[in-house]
Coordinates of C-alpha atoms in Angstrom, one line a residue:
M8 CA -2.3 30.7 -19.0
E9 CA -0.7 28.2 -16.9
E10 CA 3.0 27.6 -17.6
Q11 CA 4.3 24.3 -19.0
P12 CA 5.8 22.7 -16.1
R13 CA 9.5 22.3 -15.9
F14 CA 12.0 20.0 -14.3
S15 CA 8.9 17.6 -13.6
I16 CA 8.7 13.9 -13.0
H17 CA 7.6 13.3 -16.9
E18 CA 11.3 15.0 -17.5
A19 CA 13.2 12.7 -15.2
L20 CA 11.3 9.5 -16.5
A21 CA 12.1 10.7 -20.2
D22 CA 14.2 8.4 -22.0
D23 CA 16.0 12.0 -23.2
G24 CA 15.0 14.4 -20.9
A25 CA 17.8 16.9 -19.8
V26 CA 17.7 15.8 -15.9
T27 CA 18.4 12.6 -14.2
R28 CA 16.5 10.6 -12.3
E29 CA 19.0 11.1 -9.1
E30 CA 18.8 14.5 -10.1
F31 CA 15.2 15.1 -10.0
R32 CA 15.0 13.2 -6.7
E33 CA 17.9 15.0 -5.1
T34 CA 16.0 18.4 -5.7
V35 CA 12.8 17.1 -4.8
I36 CA 13.8 15.8 -1.3
K37 CA 15.9 19.4 -0.6
A38 CA 12.7 21.4 -1.4
L39 CA 10.7 18.6 0.9
K40 CA 13.5 19.3 3.6
D41 CA 13.6 23.0 3.0
C42 CA 9.7 23.4 3.7
R43 CA 10.2 21.2 6.6
F44 CA 7.9 18.4 5.1
Y45 CA 10.7 16.0 6.3
G46 CA 12.1 16.4 10.0
P47 CA 15.1 15.1 12.0
G48 CA 12.4 13.1 13.7
G49 CA 10.2 12.3 10.9
Y50 CA 7.9 14.0 9.4
G51 CA 7.4 17.7 10.0
L52 CA 4.2 19.6 10.1
P53 CA 3.2 20.1 6.4
G54 CA 4.7 16.2 5.9
N55 CA 2.2 15.3 8.8
A56 CA -0.5 17.2 7.3
I57 CA -0.5 15.2 4.2
K58 CA 0.0 12.0 5.6
L59 CA -3.1 12.2 7.5
S60 CA -5.1 13.8 4.5
V61 CA -4.1 10.5 2.7
L62 CA -5.2 8.2 5.4
G63 CA -8.3 10.1 5.7
L64 CA -8.6 9.7 2.2
W65 CA -8.1 6.1 2.1
K66 CA -10.6 5.5 4.7
Q67 CA -13.1 7.6 2.9
H68 CA -12.6 5.5 -0.1
F69 CA -11.9 1.9 1.2
A70 CA -13.2 1.7 4.9
L71 CA -16.5 4.0 4.6
E72 CA -17.3 3.0 1.0
E73 CA -17.3 -0.9 1.9
N74 CA -18.7 -0.8 5.5
M75 CA -15.5 -2.1 6.7
R76 CA -14.8 -2.7 10.9
D77 CA -11.8 -1.3 12.3
M78 CA -9.6 -3.7 14.2
V79 CA -7.1 -3.2 16.8
C80 CA -3.7 -5.0 17.3
P81 CA -0.8 -5.6 19.2
Y82 CA 2.6 -4.2 18.2
V83 CA 4.4 -7.2 19.5
M84 CA 4.6 -10.9 18.6
P85 CA 6.4 -14.0 19.4
D86 CA 8.7 -15.6 17.0
G87 CA 6.3 -16.8 14.2
V88 CA 6.0 -14.8 11.2
K89 CA 8.9 -15.7 8.8
E90 CA 10.0 -12.2 7.2
T91 CA 13.1 -12.9 5.2
V92 CA 14.8 -11.4 2.3
P93 CA 18.0 -12.5 0.3
M94 CA 21.0 -10.6 1.6
V95 CA 24.3 -9.9 0.3
K96 CA 27.3 -8.1 2.4
D97 CA 30.3 -5.5 1.2
E98 CA 32.9 -7.8 2.5
E99 CA 35.3 -4.8 3.6
T100 CA 32.6 -2.3 4.9
G101 CA 29.9 -4.7 6.0
V102 CA 27.2 -2.8 4.3
C103 CA 24.3 -5.1 3.4
Y104 CA 22.1 -5.0 -0.2
R105 CA 19.2 -6.6 -0.8
A106 CA 20.4 -9.3 -3.3
D107 CA 17.5 -9.4 -5.8
H108 CA 17.3 -5.6 -6.2
L109 CA 21.2 -5.7 -6.9
L110 CA 20.7 -8.3 -9.9
K111 CA 17.7 -6.5 -11.1
D112 CA 19.7 -3.5 -11.5
F113 CA 22.7 -4.8 -12.8
C114 CA 20.1 -6.2 -15.6
N115 CA 18.3 -2.8 -16.0
E116 CA 21.3 -0.9 -16.8
I117 CA 23.1 -3.1 -19.1
L118 CA 20.0 -3.6 -21.2
Q119 CA 19.5 0.0 -21.0
K120 CA 23.2 1.4 -21.6
D121 CA 24.9 -1.1 -23.3
L122 CA 23.9 -0.4 -27.3
N123 CA 26.5 -3.1 -28.3
I124 CA 24.7 -5.7 -26.4
C125 CA 24.3 -9.0 -28.3
A126 CA 20.7 -10.2 -28.9
D127 CA 21.2 -13.6 -27.1
K128 CA 22.7 -11.7 -23.7
A129 CA 19.9 -9.2 -23.9
V130 CA 17.1 -12.1 -24.1
E131 CA 18.9 -14.1 -21.0
L132 CA 19.2 -10.6 -19.0
K133 CA 15.4 -10.1 -20.0
H134 CA 14.4 -13.7 -18.6
V135 CA 16.6 -12.8 -15.2
L136 CA 14.6 -10.0 -14.4
A137 CA 11.3 -12.2 -15.4
T138 CA 12.7 -14.7 -12.8
V139 CA 14.4 -13.0 -10.3
D140 CA 11.6 -12.9 -7.5
D141 CA 11.5 -16.5 -8.0
L142 CA 15.3 -17.4 -7.4
S143 CA 16.6 -18.8 -3.9
A144 CA 19.0 -17.1 -2.0
D145 CA 21.7 -19.5 -3.4
E146 CA 20.4 -18.9 -6.9
L147 CA 20.7 -15.4 -6.5
G148 CA 24.0 -15.4 -5.0
A149 CA 25.5 -17.8 -7.8
K150 CA 23.9 -15.2 -10.5
I151 CA 25.9 -12.5 -8.7
K152 CA 29.1 -14.1 -8.8
E153 CA 28.5 -15.1 -12.3
Y154 CA 27.7 -11.6 -13.5
G155 CA 30.9 -10.2 -11.1
I156 CA 28.6 -7.5 -9.5
T157 CA 30.2 -5.5 -6.7
A158 CA 28.8 -3.3 -4.0
P159 CA 27.6 -0.3 -5.8
V160 CA 29.5 2.3 -3.8
T161 CA 32.7 1.0 -3.0
R162 CA 33.1 -2.0 -5.8
N163 CA 34.5 -4.0 -3.3
P164 CA 33.5 -8.0 -3.6
L165 CA 30.2 -9.1 -2.3
S166 CA 29.5 -12.2 0.3
D167 CA 27.6 -15.3 -0.7
A168 CA 23.7 -14.5 -0.4
C169 CA 21.9 -15.8 2.9
L170 CA 18.3 -14.8 3.8
F171 CA 18.3 -11.8 6.4
T172 CA 15.3 -11.6 8.9
R173 CA 13.9 -8.1 8.9
K174 CA 12.0 -8.7 12.3
I175 CA 13.4 -5.9 14.8
K176 CA 13.9 -8.0 18.3
M177 CA 13.2 -6.8 21.7
S178 CA 15.1 -6.1 24.3
K179 CA 15.5 -9.2 26.5
H180 CA 14.5 -7.6 29.7
L181 CA 11.2 -6.6 28.5
V182 CA 10.8 -10.5 27.4
P183 CA 8.4 -12.6 29.9
P184 CA 10.5 -15.7 31.4
F185 CA 8.3 -17.6 29.7
L186 CA 8.9 -16.6 26.0
D187 CA 12.7 -17.1 24.3
E188 CA 11.9 -13.7 22.2
L189 CA 9.5 -10.9 21.3
Y190 CA 9.5 -9.0 18.2
I191 CA 7.8 -5.9 16.6
R192 CA 5.5 -6.6 14.5
P193 CA 6.3 -6.4 10.9
E194 CA 2.7 -7.5 9.7
P195 CA -0.5 -5.9 11.6
L196 CA -2.9 -7.9 9.9
D197 CA -1.9 -11.2 11.2
A198 CA -2.6 -10.3 14.7
G199 CA -6.4 -9.6 14.3
Y200 CA -7.8 -13.2 13.3
E201 CA -8.7 -14.4 17.2
Y202 CA -11.4 -11.3 17.0
L203 CA -13.0 -12.5 13.9
E204 CA -14.7 -15.7 15.2
P205 CA -17.7 -13.4 16.8
L206 CA -17.7 -11.2 13.7
L207 CA -18.0 -14.2 11.1
H208 CA -20.5 -15.6 13.1
N209 CA -23.0 -13.0 13.6
S210 CA -22.3 -11.4 10.0
K211 CA -24.6 -14.2 8.2
D212 CA -24.4 -13.0 5.2
L213 CA -20.9 -12.4 3.5
P214 CA -19.0 -10.3 2.4
V215 CA -17.2 -9.2 5.6
A216 CA -14.5 -6.9 5.6
T217 CA -11.7 -5.4 8.3
A218 CA -9.7 -2.4 7.8
H219 CA -6.4 -1.8 9.9
I220 CA -4.3 1.5 9.6
R221 CA -1.1 0.6 12.0
P222 CA 2.7 1.3 12.3
A223 CA 4.7 -1.8 11.2
Y224 CA 8.7 -2.2 12.0
R225 CA 11.2 -3.9 9.9
E226 CA 15.1 -4.0 10.2
K227 CA 16.8 -1.6 7.0
I228 CA 18.9 -3.5 4.5
D229 CA 19.3 -1.0 1.0
P230 CA 21.1 2.1 2.2
R231 CA 20.3 3.4 -1.4
K232 CA 16.6 4.2 -0.7
E233 CA 16.3 6.2 2.0
R234 CA 12.7 7.0 1.7
L235 CA 11.5 3.7 0.6
T236 CA 13.1 1.3 3.2
V237 CA 12.6 2.7 6.6
H238 CA 12.7 0.8 10.4
Q239 CA 9.1 2.6 11.0
F240 CA 6.7 2.9 8.9
T241 CA 2.5 3.1 8.6
V242 CA 0.5 -0.1 6.3
A243 CA -3.1 0.2 5.7
E244 CA -4.5 -3.3 5.4
I245 CA -7.7 -4.9 4.8
Q246 CA -9.1 -8.3 4.5
H247 CA -12.6 -8.7 2.9
F248 CA -14.1 -12.6 3.6
V249 CA -15.8 -13.6 0.6
D250 CA -17.7 -16.7 0.0
P251 CA -14.9 -19.1 -1.5
E252 CA -18.6 -20.3 -3.8
D253 CA -19.2 -17.0 -4.8
K254 CA -16.6 -14.7 -5.7
T255 CA -19.0 -11.9 -7.3
H256 CA -18.7 -8.1 -6.2
G257 CA -22.3 -6.4 -5.9
K258 CA -20.6 -3.5 -7.3
F259 CA -18.4 -4.7 -10.0
S260 CA -20.0 -3.0 -12.7
A261 CA -18.9 0.3 -11.3
V262 CA -15.5 -0.3 -12.0
A263 CA -15.7 -2.5 -15.1
D264 CA -14.8 0.2 -17.6
V265 CA -11.8 1.3 -15.5
E266 CA -9.1 0.9 -17.5
T267 CA -5.3 0.4 -16.3
F268 CA -2.3 -0.9 -17.4
M269 CA -1.7 -4.7 -16.2
L270 CA 1.6 -6.4 -16.6
S271 CA 0.1 -10.5 -16.3
R272 CA 2.1 -13.0 -15.5
E273 CA 2.3 -14.7 -19.1
R274 CA 3.5 -11.4 -20.4
K275 CA 6.3 -10.7 -18.0
I276 CA 8.0 -14.0 -18.5
S277 CA 7.7 -13.2 -22.2
H278 CA 9.8 -10.1 -21.7
Q279 CA 6.5 -8.2 -22.9
S280 CA 5.5 -4.5 -21.3
A281 CA 2.1 -3.8 -19.6
I282 CA -0.9 -3.0 -21.6
R283 CA -3.7 -1.2 -21.2
R284 CA -7.0 -3.2 -20.0
R285 CA -10.3 -2.9 -19.0
L286 CA -11.0 -4.4 -15.9
G287 CA -14.3 -6.1 -17.1
E288 CA -12.4 -7.7 -19.7
A289 CA -9.5 -9.0 -17.7
V290 CA -11.9 -10.7 -15.4
S291 CA -14.4 -12.0 -18.0
E292 CA -10.9 -13.8 -19.6
G293 CA -9.7 -15.1 -16.6
T294 CA -6.7 -12.9 -16.5
V295 CA -7.7 -11.3 -13.4
N296 CA -9.2 -14.4 -11.0
N297 CA -12.4 -13.1 -10.1
E298 CA -14.6 -10.0 -9.6
N299 CA -14.0 -9.8 -6.0
L300 CA -10.4 -9.0 -6.9
G301 CA -10.9 -7.3 -10.2
Y302 CA -13.0 -4.5 -7.8
F303 CA -10.4 -3.9 -5.8
I304 CA -7.8 -3.5 -8.4
G305 CA -10.2 -1.0 -10.1
R306 CA -10.7 0.9 -6.1
V307 CA -6.7 1.0 -5.9
S308 CA -6.5 2.5 -9.3
L309 CA -8.9 5.1 -8.7
F310 CA -7.3 6.0 -5.4
L311 CA -4.5 6.4 -6.5
T312 CA -5.2 8.5 -9.7
Q313 CA -7.0 10.6 -6.8
L314 CA -4.0 11.4 -5.1
G315 CA -2.6 12.8 -8.2
I316 CA -0.7 9.9 -9.6
G317 CA -0.8 10.2 -13.4
E318 CA -2.7 6.8 -15.3
A319 CA 0.4 6.3 -17.5
H320 CA 2.9 5.9 -14.2
V321 CA 0.6 3.4 -12.4
R322 CA 0.5 -0.6 -13.5
F323 CA -0.5 -3.6 -11.9
R324 CA 1.8 -6.6 -11.8
Q325 CA 0.9 -9.9 -11.3
R326 CA 2.9 -12.0 -9.0
Y327 CA 4.0 -15.6 -9.8
G328 CA 6.2 -18.2 -8.2
N329 CA 7.7 -17.7 -4.8
E330 CA 5.9 -14.1 -4.9
L331 CA 2.7 -15.8 -4.5
A332 CA 1.5 -16.4 -0.9
P333 CA 0.8 -20.5 0.3
H334 CA -2.6 -21.6 -1.7
A335 CA -3.1 -17.7 -3.2
A336 CA -5.5 -17.7 -5.6
D337 CA -4.1 -14.7 -7.2
C338 CA -2.5 -11.7 -6.4
W339 CA -1.4 -8.3 -8.4
T340 CA 0.8 -5.4 -7.0
A341 CA 0.3 -2.1 -7.5
E342 CA 2.9 0.2 -8.6
I343 CA 3.8 3.5 -9.3
E344 CA 6.6 4.8 -11.7
C345 CA 9.2 7.4 -9.6
S346 CA 12.8 8.2 -9.7
Y347 CA 13.5 4.6 -8.4
G348 CA 11.8 2.6 -11.2
W349 CA 8.5 1.0 -10.6
V350 CA 7.8 1.0 -6.8
Q351 CA 5.7 -1.7 -5.1
C352 CA 3.0 0.2 -3.2
A353 CA -0.2 -2.0 -2.7
D354 CA -0.9 -5.5 -3.1
I355 CA -4.1 -6.8 -4.0
A356 CA -4.6 -11.0 -3.2
D357 CA -7.1 -13.5 -3.1
R358 CA -5.6 -15.5 -0.7
S359 CA -8.3 -18.4 -0.7
A360 CA -8.7 -19.8 2.8
Y361 CA -5.1 -20.6 4.0
D362 CA -5.2 -17.9 6.2
L363 CA -8.0 -18.8 8.5
R364 CA -7.3 -22.6 8.2
T365 CA -3.7 -21.8 9.5
H366 CA -4.9 -19.3 12.4
T367 CA -7.4 -22.0 13.2
E368 CA -4.7 -24.6 13.6
K369 CA -2.4 -22.4 15.7
I370 CA -5.2 -20.5 17.9
G371 CA -7.5 -23.6 18.3
V372 CA -10.7 -21.1 17.6
S373 CA -13.1 -22.1 14.7
L374 CA -13.0 -19.2 12.2
V375 CA -15.9 -20.1 10.2
S376 CA -18.8 -18.6 8.3
H377 CA -22.5 -20.3 8.3
E378 CA -25.1 -20.5 5.4
E379 CA -28.6 -20.7 6.3
F380 CA -30.7 -23.5 4.2
A381 CA -34.1 -22.8 3.2
E382 CA -34.7 -26.3 3.4
P383 CA -33.2 -29.0 4.6
R384 CA -30.4 -30.6 2.1
E385 CA -29.2 -34.8 2.0
V386 CA -25.6 -34.5 1.9
E387 CA -22.9 -37.1 2.6
K388 CA -20.9 -35.8 5.2
L389 CA -17.2 -37.5 6.8
L390 CA -17.7 -37.9 10.3
I391 CA -14.6 -38.0 12.3
V392 CA -15.3 -39.3 16.2
P393 CA -12.7 -39.3 18.6
N394 CA -12.6 -41.7 21.4
E395 CA -11.6 -39.4 23.8
K396 CA -11.0 -42.1 26.7
K397 CA -8.6 -43.8 24.8
I398 CA -6.7 -41.2 23.6
G399 CA -6.4 -39.6 27.0
L400 CA -4.7 -43.2 27.9
A401 CA -2.5 -43.3 25.4
C402 CA -1.9 -39.5 25.2
E403 CA -2.1 -37.8 28.6
G404 CA -1.3 -34.5 29.0
N405 CA -2.1 -33.7 24.9
E406 CA -5.2 -35.5 24.6
K407 CA -7.5 -32.0 24.0
M408 CA -4.4 -31.0 21.3
V409 CA -5.2 -34.7 19.8
V410 CA -8.7 -34.3 19.9
E411 CA -9.0 -31.0 18.0
S412 CA -6.2 -31.7 15.5
L413 CA -8.4 -35.0 14.4
L414 CA -11.5 -32.6 14.0
A415 CA -9.7 -30.3 11.9
M416 CA -8.3 -32.5 9.3
S417 CA -9.6 -32.2 5.8
E418 CA -11.5 -34.8 4.2
E419 CA -8.6 -36.1 1.9
E420 CA -6.8 -36.1 5.1
A421 CA -9.0 -38.3 7.1
L422 CA -9.8 -40.7 4.3
Q423 CA -5.8 -41.2 4.2
M424 CA -6.1 -42.2 7.7
K425 CA -8.5 -44.2 7.4
A426 CA -6.7 -46.4 5.1
A427 CA -3.8 -46.2 6.8
L428 CA -5.6 -47.3 10.3
A429 CA -7.8 -50.0 8.1
S430 CA -4.2 -51.9 6.7
K431 CA -1.3 -50.9 9.6
G432 CA -3.6 -50.2 12.6
K433 CA -1.8 -47.3 13.5
V434 CA 0.1 -44.0 11.8
A435 CA 2.2 -41.0 12.8
F436 CA 0.0 -38.2 13.1
T437 CA 1.5 -34.4 13.6
L438 CA -1.1 -32.4 16.0
R439 CA -2.1 -28.9 14.2
I440 CA -1.1 -27.0 17.5
M441 CA 2.5 -26.8 18.2
G442 CA 3.4 -29.1 15.7
R443 CA 3.9 -31.9 18.0
R444 CA 3.5 -35.6 16.9
A445 CA 1.3 -38.4 18.3
T446 CA 0.4 -41.8 17.1
I447 CA -3.0 -43.0 16.3
H448 CA -4.2 -46.6 16.7
D449 CA -7.5 -47.4 15.0
D450 CA -9.4 -48.0 18.4
M451 CA -8.7 -44.3 19.1
V452 CA -10.9 -42.7 16.3
E453 CA -13.9 -43.6 14.0
I454 CA -13.8 -42.2 10.3
S455 CA -16.7 -42.9 8.1
T456 CA -19.1 -41.2 5.7
K457 CA -22.8 -40.9 6.4
R458 CA -25.7 -39.3 4.3
M459 CA -27.8 -37.0 6.4
R460 CA -29.7 -33.6 6.0
E461 CA -28.4 -30.3 6.9
H462 CA -29.8 -27.0 7.9
Q463 CA -26.6 -25.2 7.0
R464 CA -23.4 -25.0 5.3
V465 CA -20.3 -24.4 7.8
F466 CA -17.4 -23.3 5.4
T467 CA -14.1 -21.2 5.7
P468 CA -14.2 -18.0 4.2
S469 CA -11.9 -16.7 1.2
V470 CA -9.6 -13.5 2.2
I471 CA -9.4 -10.8 -0.4
E472 CA -6.5 -9.0 1.4
L473 CA -5.1 -5.4 0.2
S474 CA -1.9 -4.2 1.9
F475 CA -0.5 -0.6 1.3
G476 CA 2.7 1.3 2.1
I477 CA 1.7 4.7 2.9
E478 CA 5.2 5.8 3.2
R479 CA 6.1 4.8 -0.7
I480 CA 3.1 6.3 -1.8
M481 CA 3.6 9.7 -0.5
H482 CA 7.4 9.8 -1.7
C483 CA 5.8 8.8 -5.0
L484 CA 3.1 11.8 -4.7
F485 CA 5.7 13.8 -3.8
E486 CA 7.5 13.2 -6.7
H487 CA 4.1 13.1 -9.3
S488 CA 3.7 16.7 -7.6
F489 CA 6.6 18.4 -7.8
Y490 CA 8.0 20.9 -10.7
T491 CA 9.6 24.4 -11.1
R492 CA 8.8 27.3 -13.0
P493 CA 10.5 30.7 -14.0
G494 CA 9.7 33.0 -11.0
Q495 CA 9.3 37.0 -11.4
A496 CA 13.0 38.0 -11.2
G497 CA 15.3 37.1 -13.8
N498 CA 16.6 33.0 -13.5
E499 CA 14.8 32.5 -10.6
Q500 CA 13.6 29.1 -10.3
V501 CA 10.1 28.5 -8.0
N502 CA 9.7 25.1 -6.7
V503 CA 6.0 24.8 -6.9
F504 CA 3.9 21.1 -5.1
R505 CA 1.0 20.5 -7.2
F506 CA -0.9 18.8 -4.7
P507 CA -4.6 18.0 -4.9
L508 CA -7.1 19.8 -3.0
L509 CA -7.5 16.4 -1.1
V510 CA -4.4 16.2 0.1
A511 CA -2.7 19.4 0.1
P512 CA -1.0 20.4 3.8
L513 CA -3.5 23.5 4.0
E514 CA -6.3 24.1 1.9
C515 CA -5.6 28.2 1.9
A516 CA -3.5 31.2 3.1
V517 CA -4.6 34.3 3.9
F518 CA -2.1 37.8 3.0
P519 CA -2.4 41.3 3.8
L520 CA -0.8 43.3 1.2
R521 CA 0.9 45.4 3.4
K522 CA 1.8 45.0 7.0
A523 CA -0.4 47.7 8.8
P524 CA -3.7 47.5 11.2
E525 CA -6.5 47.8 8.9
Y526 CA -5.1 45.2 6.9
E527 CA -4.7 43.1 9.3
S528 CA -8.2 43.7 10.8
V529 CA -9.7 42.2 7.5
V530 CA -7.3 38.9 7.5
Q531 CA -8.5 38.1 10.8
L532 CA -12.3 38.8 9.7
I533 CA -11.7 36.5 6.5
S534 CA -9.7 34.0 9.0
R535 CA -12.6 33.5 11.1
S536 CA -14.9 32.8 7.7
L537 CA -12.4 30.2 6.8
T538 CA -12.6 28.7 10.2
A539 CA -16.6 28.7 10.7
A540 CA -16.4 27.2 7.1
G541 CA -13.8 24.2 8.1
V542 CA -11.2 25.4 5.9
S543 CA -8.1 24.7 7.1
H544 CA -5.6 27.8 6.4
R545 CA -2.8 29.9 8.0
N546 CA -2.5 33.7 8.2
Y547 CA 0.7 35.6 7.1
I548 CA 1.2 39.1 8.9
A549 CA 4.9 38.6 8.4
G550 CA 7.2 41.8 6.6
N551 CA 8.1 40.0 3.6
T552 CA 6.9 41.0 0.1
I553 CA 3.6 39.4 -1.9
R554 CA 5.8 37.8 -4.1
E555 CA 7.7 35.7 -1.6
A556 CA 4.8 34.8 0.1
Y557 CA 3.2 33.7 -2.9
A558 CA 6.5 31.5 -3.9
R559 CA 6.7 30.4 -0.5
N560 CA 2.8 29.2 -0.3
D561 CA 3.4 27.5 -4.2
E562 CA 6.4 25.3 -2.6
L563 CA 4.0 24.0 0.1
G564 CA 1.7 22.9 -2.5
V565 CA -1.3 25.6 -0.7
P566 CA -4.1 25.7 -3.5
F567 CA -5.4 29.0 -2.8
A568 CA -4.1 32.2 -1.6
I569 CA -6.6 35.0 -0.6
T570 CA -4.8 38.7 -0.7
V571 CA -6.0 41.9 1.3
H572 CA -6.5 44.7 -0.9
L573 CA -8.4 47.2 0.4
Q574 CA -8.8 49.0 -2.4
V575 CA -10.5 46.2 -4.8
D576 CA -11.5 44.3 -1.2
V577 CA -9.6 40.8 -1.7
T578 CA -7.9 38.7 -4.7
I579 CA -8.3 35.0 -4.5
R580 CA -5.2 33.2 -6.3
E581 CA -4.9 29.8 -7.9
R582 CA -1.8 28.2 -7.5
D583 CA -0.7 26.3 -10.7
S584 CA -2.2 29.2 -13.1
E585 CA -1.2 32.0 -10.5
D586 CA -4.7 33.6 -11.8
Q587 CA -6.2 36.1 -9.5
V588 CA -9.6 37.2 -9.3
R589 CA -11.2 39.5 -7.5
V590 CA -13.9 39.2 -4.7
S591 CA -15.6 41.0 -1.8
V592 CA -14.4 40.3 1.6
G593 CA -17.8 38.6 2.7
E594 CA -17.5 36.4 -0.3
A595 CA -13.7 35.3 0.3
A596 CA -14.4 32.3 2.7
S597 CA -17.6 30.7 0.6
V598 CA -15.9 30.8 -2.6
V599 CA -12.8 29.0 -1.6
K600 CA -15.1 26.7 0.1
E601 CA -17.1 26.0 -3.0
M602 CA -14.1 24.8 -4.6
I603 CA -12.7 22.6 -1.5
D604 CA -16.0 20.6 -1.3
G605 CA -16.0 20.1 -5.4
H606 CA -19.0 22.2 -5.8
R607 CA -17.1 24.2 -8.0
T608 CA -13.8 25.1 -10.1
W609 CA -11.4 27.1 -10.9
S610 CA -12.3 27.4 -14.1
D611 CA -16.1 28.5 -12.7
I612 CA -14.7 31.0 -10.9
W613 CA -12.4 32.7 -13.3
S614 CA -15.5 33.0 -15.6
S615 CA -18.1 34.1 -12.7
F616 CA -15.6 36.7 -11.1
P617 CA -13.4 40.0 -12.4
H618 CA -10.3 39.1 -13.2
H619 CA -7.3 41.1 -11.4
T620 CA -3.9 41.5 -12.5
P621 CA -1.3 43.4 -10.5
A622 CA -1.2 46.9 -11.2
S623 CA 1.4 48.5 -9.2
A624 CA 4.8 48.0 -7.9
E625 CA 3.6 48.0 -4.2
E626 CA 1.7 44.5 -5.5
D627 CA 4.8 43.3 -7.2
E628 CA 7.1 43.7 -4.2

């Protein structure tokens, strides 16, 4: 029978657990470093293997499932993206901290540990927690001063809050002379818009989707979260372009019955906790804005549970206030509970048409889609006809930008300009490109409406955007997979990473019971069979005991071990139960392959083959 996991994430997160979150985290990180999941230069070999498996599962689960196109984006950018966070500084040591994080930590600690807190104060702190993401830097600084919050380690006073730019500036000698500054890109997605014109034009039917897996770079600000706030990290992102007039999803029924914990905007403001909801109900009641958004919330939920994150420790929090991107219809953040608390690991947002319209203005390329009509339709259309000759004479050098900006006006902007020109004869106009201004006279543009027949509809698609922080997901995966169990000798505790088959660093290990030529030849035979079957594995020919080899294998999270016992052929051992079955040499690779491919489970194997119990001192040692 499988041992009850000890010293696990569930114990660390329990209110009355015997281990604190900090103690649990330190134990997990030490185990990761001891096994070389982490190295001086980043991930070690097993850690990198898990990262590649996580990314491979992401591509399978999202990109291949939705037939998405991959995009390549440059890693450098001029100053344009505003990537700022509120920061305060230890006035004596100069160490910087996220102002919003300090305020959240303070409120949570008081609410959890102060048993004598009065009801009014508790309501006040809960309101601060609910609205902290909507506070400006000045408001955050004022709250920090009001509550007397000091630096976490030194207890020194903190500076006023200010906005900190997380973009990493490139060395000046790498910047071309015609540019002032270049930055390493903090977000990979926005670089790909200029490649969308042919994609949208050639795809007559929406939706169309693109997928990106790219590194991003940001200045580190919070030294207390070394595994979550790093300079270089991997972002996996999706942009799903849909018709703004039809945001249904053809596969929504596949996730309509998925239940997940959801913290809506209203529940957060009223200090209520997340509740379990069916996505079909959440969409039909309007809690989630549309089917496309609901579909991807469901897919993200399924992805995280496939990785081994327990459903009780995943929630989707609705964003509001200054958390929302401009003109976003709705946005939900996927959060995983770990030793750091609830950690943001993915965003799912309906950003409407804002992104494409903004990039149309910046790069001067029309990012629109077309719907062909079966029969022509009578419509009333706004006509904007610039007088290029007059514009050229009045705006020499800028005539192209003026014409393009006039043509890019929305209907509301055009009608306002028409009224202003009729009453005043001229109007100040901000150009869409470069932010320059020009004066438009009534003889420079004609604005009118006209009934006409159209054969197609031209529109700017809405964007459903998903963004995943891979390193954050991996840290949560490490914590949720880790536990300890008693070893064979006395008070010894064995570390175990219970990685799912999909992401384990290796799928199998092969051990000889003894270090002898006759055993090693069978190990090599099985190894060749595993290679032919596509099973990742490694062979252990070292002289350590079989018990030590099993413990090392469990600590690396390898799910299966094949041990060569010449007198009983071989055994297959399962990591979590520690149970073993006896199979022939010729069957070993195919049995493991069937379990890895999902055709059979360990229960199937356990009921199909003879059980094996170590019966000799040689096997125990």
